């Protein structure tokens, strides 16, 4: 399973990258806003740190404009994956940009049918948003499972990039289902290391060690 980090926070990306936790990065207009940085500048900096795919999202809504923006974003670095929304125009842009040999991440996917169209249009990645489905009382993880089954049924090569990951349970659910990639905020990736029994066990060992009066160094 590949880990992408869902942020444009460069120090946070660098910290996780140093630990070998980063196979790629995803950004979106909201994350660029949060970073307070210029999209071209911050994306270039991320690409200089991370070797894997770095998703940069177009903001136009007409196919021709998305294609122009996608080409500009792809010019930042060879590892850019152009992110386009799952609209009819986005699919047209996906077809053209993927036909030019560029990686395309089709985002804002909320149904199996949308995922089928993205695969047919040549997407490298499909991004189903599971947290946002949970937000409306649907079971986001079910969508990942359904897309996995359909893609396997027809041997579609598009990678399932589980997005809108909000909890550590989302990560394990996606891993069990067989998502190819998860993209999660740094806080969720770090929280995966936590377990109450680890903390409790460490506390006990620390207290018992102090009682021995010994030192290792
Ligand atoms: C990823 O590509 C998406 O931009 C992101 O996961 C959305 O997450 P959110 O629903 O928590 O904003």
Coordinates of C-alpha atoms and ligand atoms in Angstrom, one line a residue:
X1 CA 0.0 0.0 0.0
X2 CA 1.3 3.4 -0.9
X3 CA 1.0 6.4 1.4
X4 CA 0.4 9.9 0.0
X5 CA 0.3 12.9 2.3
X6 CA -2.7 15.1 1.9
X7 CA -1.2 18.5 2.5
X8 CA 0.8 21.4 1.1
X9 CA 2.6 21.9 4.4
X10 CA 6.3 21.5 3.3
X11 CA 7.9 20.9 6.8
X12 CA 5.3 18.2 7.6
X13 CA 5.9 16.5 4.2
X14 CA 9.7 16.7 4.7
X15 CA 9.4 15.1 8.2
X16 CA 7.3 12.2 7.0
X17 CA 9.4 11.8 3.9
X18 CA 12.6 11.4 6.0
X19 CA 10.9 8.5 7.7
X20 CA 10.1 6.8 4.4
X21 CA 6.4 7.3 4.9
X22 CA 5.8 9.4 1.7
X23 CA 5.1 7.7 -1.6
X24 CA 3.5 10.8 -3.0
X25 CA 1.5 14.0 -2.1
X26 CA -1.9 15.3 -2.9
X27 CA -3.0 18.9 -2.8
X28 CA -6.2 20.7 -3.6
X29 CA -7.2 24.4 -3.7
X30 CA -8.3 24.3 -0.1
X31 CA -4.9 22.9 1.0
X32 CA -3.1 25.6 -1.1
X33 CA -5.2 28.2 0.7
X34 CA -4.3 26.7 4.1
X35 CA -0.6 26.8 3.2
X36 CA -0.7 30.5 2.4
X37 CA 1.7 29.9 -0.5
X38 CA 1.7 30.4 -4.2
X39 CA 0.6 27.2 -5.9
X40 CA 3.4 27.0 -8.4
X41 CA 6.1 27.8 -5.9
X42 CA 4.9 25.5 -3.1
X43 CA 4.2 22.6 -5.6
X44 CA 7.8 23.0 -7.0
X45 CA 9.2 22.8 -3.5
X46 CA 7.2 19.7 -2.7
X47 CA 8.4 18.1 -6.0
X48 CA 12.0 18.8 -5.0
X49 CA 11.5 16.8 -1.8
X50 CA 9.2 13.9 -2.9
X51 CA 10.1 11.5 -5.7
X52 CA 6.6 10.0 -6.2
X53 CA 3.5 11.6 -7.7
X54 CA 2.5 15.0 -6.5
X55 CA -1.1 15.9 -7.3
X56 CA -1.7 19.5 -8.3
X57 CA -5.3 20.5 -9.0
X58 CA -6.7 22.5 -11.9
X59 CA -9.4 25.1 -11.0
X60 CA -11.0 25.8 -14.4
X61 CA -14.2 24.1 -15.2
X62 CA -14.2 23.9 -19.0
X63 CA -12.2 21.1 -20.6
X64 CA -10.0 23.3 -22.8
X65 CA -9.1 25.5 -19.8
X66 CA -8.4 22.5 -17.6
X67 CA -6.1 21.1 -20.2
X68 CA -4.2 24.4 -20.4
X69 CA -3.9 24.6 -16.7
X70 CA -2.9 20.9 -16.5
X71 CA -0.1 21.4 -19.0
X72 CA 1.2 24.3 -17.0
X73 CA 1.1 22.4 -13.7
X74 CA 2.7 19.4 -15.3
X75 CA 5.5 21.6 -16.4
X76 CA 6.5 22.2 -12.8
X77 CA 8.2 18.7 -12.5
X78 CA 8.0 15.3 -14.1
X79 CA 6.3 13.8 -11.1
X80 CA 3.2 16.0 -11.2
X81 CA -0.1 14.2 -11.4
X82 CA -2.7 16.7 -12.8
X83 CA -5.8 16.6 -10.7
X84 CA -9.1 17.1 -12.5
X85 CA -12.6 17.0 -11.1
X86 CA -14.9 14.1 -12.0
X87 CA -17.2 16.1 -14.3
X88 CA -17.8 15.5 -18.0
X89 CA -15.3 18.2 -18.8
X90 CA -12.9 16.8 -16.3
X91 CA -13.1 13.4 -18.1
X92 CA -12.4 15.1 -21.4
X93 CA -9.3 16.8 -19.9
X94 CA -8.3 13.5 -18.4
X95 CA -8.4 11.8 -21.8
X96 CA -6.3 14.5 -23.5
X97 CA -3.7 14.9 -20.7
X98 CA -3.3 11.1 -20.1
X99 CA -3.0 10.8 -23.9
X100 CA 0.0 13.1 -23.7
X101 CA 1.6 10.8 -21.3
X102 CA 0.8 12.8 -18.2
X103 CA -0.4 11.3 -14.9
X104 CA -3.9 12.3 -14.1
X105 CA -5.7 12.0 -10.8
X106 CA -9.5 12.2 -11.1
X107 CA -10.8 13.7 -7.9
X108 CA -14.2 14.2 -6.2
X109 CA -15.4 10.7 -7.0
X110 CA -18.4 9.5 -5.1
X111 CA -19.8 6.6 -7.1
X112 CA -18.7 3.4 -8.8
X113 CA -20.0 4.7 -12.1
X114 CA -17.8 7.8 -11.9
X115 CA -14.8 5.5 -11.2
X116 CA -15.6 3.4 -14.3
X117 CA -15.6 6.6 -16.4
X118 CA -12.3 7.8 -15.0
X119 CA -10.7 4.5 -15.8
X120 CA -12.0 4.5 -19.3
X121 CA -10.7 8.1 -19.7
X122 CA -7.2 6.9 -18.9
X123 CA -6.8 8.1 -15.3
X124 CA -3.7 7.1 -13.4
X125 CA -5.6 7.6 -10.1
X126 CA -9.2 7.7 -9.0
X127 CA -9.8 9.6 -5.8
X128 CA -13.0 8.4 -4.0
X129 CA -13.7 10.7 -1.0
X130 CA -14.7 8.4 1.9
X131 CA -14.8 11.0 4.7
X132 CA -17.2 13.2 2.8
X133 CA -19.5 10.2 2.3
X134 CA -19.4 9.4 6.0
X135 CA -20.3 13.0 6.6
X136 CA -23.6 12.4 4.9
X137 CA -24.3 9.2 6.7
X138 CA -23.1 6.9 4.0
X139 CA -20.4 4.2 4.4
X140 CA -17.4 5.7 2.5
X141 CA -15.4 2.5 2.8
X142 CA -18.1 0.6 0.9
X143 CA -17.3 2.7 -2.1
X144 CA -13.7 1.7 -2.0
X145 CA -14.7 -2.0 -1.8
X146 CA -17.1 -1.6 -4.7
X147 CA -14.5 0.2 -7.0
X148 CA -11.9 -2.5 -6.1
X149 CA -14.3 -5.2 -7.2
X150 CA -15.2 -3.5 -10.4
X151 CA -11.7 -2.6 -11.3
X152 CA -10.6 -6.1 -10.6
X153 CA -13.5 -7.6 -12.6
X154 CA -12.2 -5.8 -15.7
X155 CA -8.5 -5.5 -15.0
X156 CA -8.6 -1.7 -15.0
X157 CA -5.1 -0.3 -14.3
X158 CA -6.3 2.9 -12.7
X159 CA -5.0 3.0 -9.1
X160 CA -7.6 3.5 -6.3
X161 CA -6.4 6.5 -4.2
X162 CA -8.6 6.5 -1.1
X163 CA -9.0 10.2 -0.2
X164 CA -10.8 12.3 2.4
X165 CA -9.3 10.0 5.0
X166 CA -10.1 11.4 8.4
X167 CA -9.4 8.7 10.9
X168 CA -6.9 5.9 11.5
X169 CA -9.8 3.5 11.1
X170 CA -10.3 4.7 7.5
X171 CA -6.6 3.8 6.8
X172 CA -7.0 0.2 8.1
X173 CA -10.3 -0.2 6.4
X174 CA -8.8 0.9 3.1
X175 CA -5.8 -1.4 3.6
X176 CA -8.0 -4.4 4.3
X177 CA -10.1 -3.7 1.2
X178 CA -7.1 -3.3 -1.0
X179 CA -7.0 0.3 -2.0
X180 CA -3.7 0.9 -3.9
X181 CA -3.0 4.2 -2.2
X182 CA -4.3 6.2 0.8
X183 CA -3.9 9.9 1.0
X184 CA -4.1 11.2 4.6
X185 CA -3.2 14.3 6.5
X186 CA 0.0 14.1 8.5
X187 CA -1.9 14.1 11.7
X188 CA -3.7 10.8 10.7
X189 CA -0.5 9.2 9.6
X190 CA 1.2 10.1 12.9
X191 CA -1.9 8.9 14.9
X192 CA -1.4 5.5 13.4
X193 CA 1.5 5.0 15.7
X194 CA -0.6 5.5 18.9
X195 CA -2.2 2.8 21.0
X196 CA -3.3 3.1 24.5
X197 CA -1.8 -0.2 25.5
X198 CA 1.6 0.9 24.0
X199 CA 1.4 4.0 26.3
X200 CA 0.4 1.9 29.3
X201 CA 3.1 -0.7 28.7
X202 CA 5.8 1.9 28.3
X203 CA 4.7 3.6 31.5
X204 CA 5.0 0.3 33.4
X205 CA 8.4 -0.5 31.9
X206 CA 9.7 3.0 32.7
X207 CA 8.6 2.7 36.4
X208 CA 10.0 -0.8 36.8
X209 CA 13.3 0.2 35.1
X210 CA 13.7 3.1 37.6
X211 CA 13.3 0.6 40.4
X212 CA 16.2 -1.4 39.1
X213 CA 18.6 1.5 39.6
X214 CA 20.4 0.4 36.4
X215 CA 21.6 2.5 33.4
X216 CA 22.2 1.3 29.8
X217 CA 24.4 4.3 28.9
Ligands
LIG1 C1 -7.4 14.4 -1.7 O1 -7.0 14.3 -2.8 C2 -8.5 15.3 -1.2 O2 -8.1 16.6 -1.6 C3 -8.7 15.3 0.3 O3 -8.4 14.0 0.7 C4 -10.0 15.8 0.7 O4 -10.2 15.6 2.1 P1 -11.3 16.3 3.0 O5 -12.6 15.7 2.6 O6 -10.9 15.9 4.4 O7 -11.2 17.7 2.7

